[in-house]
Short mmCIF file of C-alpha atoms in Angstrom, two decimals:
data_model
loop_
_atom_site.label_atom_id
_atom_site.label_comp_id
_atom_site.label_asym_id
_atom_site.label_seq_id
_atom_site.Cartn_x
_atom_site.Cartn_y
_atom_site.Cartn_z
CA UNK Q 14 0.00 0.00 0.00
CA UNK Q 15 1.21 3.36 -0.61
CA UNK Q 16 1.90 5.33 2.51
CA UNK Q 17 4.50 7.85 3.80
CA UNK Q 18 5.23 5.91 7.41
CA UNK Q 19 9.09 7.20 8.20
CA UNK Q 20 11.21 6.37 11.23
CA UNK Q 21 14.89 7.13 12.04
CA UNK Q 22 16.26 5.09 14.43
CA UNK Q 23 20.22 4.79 15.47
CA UNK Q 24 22.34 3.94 12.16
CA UNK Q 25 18.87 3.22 10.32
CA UNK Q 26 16.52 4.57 8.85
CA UNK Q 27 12.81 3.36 7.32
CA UNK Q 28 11.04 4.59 4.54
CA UNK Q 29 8.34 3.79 2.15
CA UNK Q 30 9.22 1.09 -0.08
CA UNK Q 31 9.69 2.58 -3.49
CA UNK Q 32 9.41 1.54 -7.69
CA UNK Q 33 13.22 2.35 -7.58
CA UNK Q 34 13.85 0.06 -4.60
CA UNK Q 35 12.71 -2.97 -6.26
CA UNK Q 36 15.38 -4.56 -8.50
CA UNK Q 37 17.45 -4.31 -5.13
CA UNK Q 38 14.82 -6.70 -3.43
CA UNK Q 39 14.63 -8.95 -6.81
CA UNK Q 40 18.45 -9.13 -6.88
CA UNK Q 41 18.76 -10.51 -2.97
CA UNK Q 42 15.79 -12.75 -2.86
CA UNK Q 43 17.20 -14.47 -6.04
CA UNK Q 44 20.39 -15.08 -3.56
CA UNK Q 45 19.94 -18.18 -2.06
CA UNK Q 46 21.88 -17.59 0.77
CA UNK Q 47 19.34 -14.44 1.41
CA UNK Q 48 16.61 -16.66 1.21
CA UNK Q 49 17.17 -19.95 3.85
CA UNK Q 50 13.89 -18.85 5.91
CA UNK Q 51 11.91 -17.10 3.63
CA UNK Q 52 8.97 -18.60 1.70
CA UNK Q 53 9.99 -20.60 -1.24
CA UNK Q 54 9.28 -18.98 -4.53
CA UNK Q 55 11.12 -19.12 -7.83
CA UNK Q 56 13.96 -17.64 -9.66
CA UNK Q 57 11.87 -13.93 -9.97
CA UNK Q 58 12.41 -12.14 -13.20
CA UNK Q 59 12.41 -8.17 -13.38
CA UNK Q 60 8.78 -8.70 -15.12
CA UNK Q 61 7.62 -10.67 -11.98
CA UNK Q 62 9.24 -8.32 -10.06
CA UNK Q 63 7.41 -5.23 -11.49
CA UNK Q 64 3.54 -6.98 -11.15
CA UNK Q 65 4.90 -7.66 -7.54
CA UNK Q 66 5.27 -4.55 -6.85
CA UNK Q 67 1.94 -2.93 -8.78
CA UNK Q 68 -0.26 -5.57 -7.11
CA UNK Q 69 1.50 -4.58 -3.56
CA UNK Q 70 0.69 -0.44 -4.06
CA UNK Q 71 -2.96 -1.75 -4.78
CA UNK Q 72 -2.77 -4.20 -1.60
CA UNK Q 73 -4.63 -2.28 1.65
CA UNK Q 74 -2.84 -5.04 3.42
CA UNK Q 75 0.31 -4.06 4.18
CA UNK Q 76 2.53 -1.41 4.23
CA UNK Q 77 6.62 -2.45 3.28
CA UNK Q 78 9.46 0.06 4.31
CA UNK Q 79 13.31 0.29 2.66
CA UNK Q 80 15.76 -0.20 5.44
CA UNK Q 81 18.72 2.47 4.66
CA UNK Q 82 21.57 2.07 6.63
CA UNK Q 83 22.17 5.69 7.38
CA UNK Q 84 25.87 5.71 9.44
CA UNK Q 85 28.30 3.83 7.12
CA UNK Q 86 26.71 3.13 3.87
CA UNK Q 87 24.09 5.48 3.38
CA UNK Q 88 22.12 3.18 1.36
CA UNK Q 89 19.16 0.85 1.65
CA UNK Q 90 20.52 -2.54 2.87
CA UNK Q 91 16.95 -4.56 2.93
CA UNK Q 92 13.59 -4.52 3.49
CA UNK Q 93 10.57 -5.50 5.47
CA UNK Q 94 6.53 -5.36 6.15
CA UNK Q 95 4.26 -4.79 8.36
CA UNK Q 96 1.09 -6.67 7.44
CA UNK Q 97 -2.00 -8.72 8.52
CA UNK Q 98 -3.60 -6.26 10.45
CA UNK Q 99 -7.06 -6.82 13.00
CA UNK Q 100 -8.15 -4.97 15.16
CA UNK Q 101 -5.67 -4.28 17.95
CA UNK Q 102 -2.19 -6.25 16.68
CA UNK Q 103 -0.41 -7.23 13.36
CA UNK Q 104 2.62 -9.13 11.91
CA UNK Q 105 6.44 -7.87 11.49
CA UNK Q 106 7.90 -9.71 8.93
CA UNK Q 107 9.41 -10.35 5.41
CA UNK Q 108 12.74 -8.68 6.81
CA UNK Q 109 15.22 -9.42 4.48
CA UNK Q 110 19.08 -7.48 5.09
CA UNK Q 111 20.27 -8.16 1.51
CA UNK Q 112 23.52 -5.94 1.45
CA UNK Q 113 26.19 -8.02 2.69
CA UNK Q 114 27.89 -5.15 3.83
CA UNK Q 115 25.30 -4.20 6.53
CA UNK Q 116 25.41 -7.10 8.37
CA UNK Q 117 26.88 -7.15 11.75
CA UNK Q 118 25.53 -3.46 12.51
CA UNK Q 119 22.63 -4.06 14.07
CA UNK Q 120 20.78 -3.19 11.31
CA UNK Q 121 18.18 -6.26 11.94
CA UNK Q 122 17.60 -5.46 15.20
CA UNK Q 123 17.75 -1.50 15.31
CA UNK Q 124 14.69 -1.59 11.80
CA UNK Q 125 12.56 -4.41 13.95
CA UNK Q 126 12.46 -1.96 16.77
CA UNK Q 127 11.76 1.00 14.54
CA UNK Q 128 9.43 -1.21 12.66
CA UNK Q 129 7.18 -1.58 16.24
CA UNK Q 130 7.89 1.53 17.11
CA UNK Q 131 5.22 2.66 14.01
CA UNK Q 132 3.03 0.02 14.46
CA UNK Q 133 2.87 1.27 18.33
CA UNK Q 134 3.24 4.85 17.92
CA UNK Q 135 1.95 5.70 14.39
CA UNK Q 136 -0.95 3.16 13.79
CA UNK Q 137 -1.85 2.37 17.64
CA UNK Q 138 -1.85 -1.19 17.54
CA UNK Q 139 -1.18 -2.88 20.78
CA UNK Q 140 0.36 -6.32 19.68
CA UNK Q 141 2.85 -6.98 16.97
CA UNK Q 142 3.50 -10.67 16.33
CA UNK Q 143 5.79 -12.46 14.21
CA UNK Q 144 6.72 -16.28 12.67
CA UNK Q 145 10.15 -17.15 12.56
CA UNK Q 146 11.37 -20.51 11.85
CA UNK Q 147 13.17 -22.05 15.24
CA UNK Q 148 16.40 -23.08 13.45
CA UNK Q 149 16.71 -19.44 12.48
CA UNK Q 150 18.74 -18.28 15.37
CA UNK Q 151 20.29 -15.20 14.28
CA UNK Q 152 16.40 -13.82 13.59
CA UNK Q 153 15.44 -15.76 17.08
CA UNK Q 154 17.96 -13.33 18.55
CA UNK Q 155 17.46 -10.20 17.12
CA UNK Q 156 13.26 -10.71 17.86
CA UNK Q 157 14.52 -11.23 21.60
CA UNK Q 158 16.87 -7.89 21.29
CA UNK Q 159 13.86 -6.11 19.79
CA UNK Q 160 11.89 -7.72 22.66
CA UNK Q 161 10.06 -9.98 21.19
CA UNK Q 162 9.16 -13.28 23.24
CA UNK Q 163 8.13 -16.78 22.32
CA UNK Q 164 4.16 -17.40 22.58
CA UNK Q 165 3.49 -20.43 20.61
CA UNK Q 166 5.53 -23.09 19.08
CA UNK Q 167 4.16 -25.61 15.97
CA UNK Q 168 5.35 -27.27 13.07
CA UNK Q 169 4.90 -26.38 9.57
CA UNK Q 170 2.92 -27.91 7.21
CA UNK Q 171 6.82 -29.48 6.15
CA UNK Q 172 7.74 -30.36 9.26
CA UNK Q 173 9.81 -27.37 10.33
CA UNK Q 174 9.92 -25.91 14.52
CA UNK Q 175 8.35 -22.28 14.11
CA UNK Q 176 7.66 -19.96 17.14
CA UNK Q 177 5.06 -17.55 16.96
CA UNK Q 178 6.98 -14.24 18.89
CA UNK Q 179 4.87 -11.17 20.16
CA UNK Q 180 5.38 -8.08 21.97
CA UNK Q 181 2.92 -6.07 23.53
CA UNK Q 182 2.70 -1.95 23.15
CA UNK Q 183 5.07 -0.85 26.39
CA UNK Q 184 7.64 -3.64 25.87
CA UNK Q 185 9.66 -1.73 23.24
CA UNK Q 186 12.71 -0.42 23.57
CA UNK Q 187 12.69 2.44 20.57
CA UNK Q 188 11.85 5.76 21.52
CA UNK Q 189 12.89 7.97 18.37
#
């Protein structure tokens, strides 16, 4: 959806996702070393890419922000949503930190707490929750950082551990 949400928050910053941004995402989510916990798709062509991102400024469902990383690189690094939103919480998720060179900066943790810092703030929900898959345990850690904690565990349809992680408005740790 097209909105104008903006947070700056130690050495990142979010912004709207824009047209210009997306060859960026198609580029890292056709890494497969970018894409170990995401949801399987295919090999995404700039033409995919392109009705992505025209169906997602129609969707009402969620809103997806560029991380830049705004201290070293001055750049976006990655990307990530907020989505599936009822009455009083929604999901944090699809964070992807594509630029090699951002990682080990923080830059995970410092755009999840910005990232609940607008669903808080900005769109006053009171509950953020997130999947991640339990083998994931550099995400598991960052989510705990942000202060995130573990609600629910299941499998997957394939057999996978995944927690369900919330936090609750008052439990963050951002304050812009």
């Amino acid at each position: 959806m097209i909105h104008d949400y903006r947070i700056n928050y130690h050495n990142i910053s979010l912004r709207p996702l824009e047209r210009g941004d997306i060859e960026n995402l198609r580029n890292w989510r056709n890494e497969p070393g970018n894409t170990t916990y995401l949801s399987k798709i295919p090999y995404i062509t700039p033409e995919m890419q392109a009705a992505w991102f025209e169906n997602y400024i129609g969707n009402r469902e969620e809103l997806c922000f560029a991380i830049i990383e705004n201290q070293d690189l001055h750049r976006m690094v990655g990307s990530l949503s907020l989505y599936g939103f009822s009455n009083h919480a929604c999901l944090f998720g699809k964070i992807l930190i594509g630029d090699v060179d951002a990682h080990g900066k923080k830059v995970g943790v410092n755009a999840t707490k910005a990232a609940v810092s607008i669903a808080f703030g900005t769109l006053h929900y009171s509950t953020v929750n997130l999947f991640v898959y339990a083998e994931n345990k550099a995400a598991c850690r960052i989510y705990r950082e942000a202060g995130f904690e573990i609600v629910d565990e299941h499998l997957t349809e394939d057999g996978r551990r995944e927690y369900t992680m919330s936090i609750s408005r008052g439990e963050t740790t951002c304050t812009t």
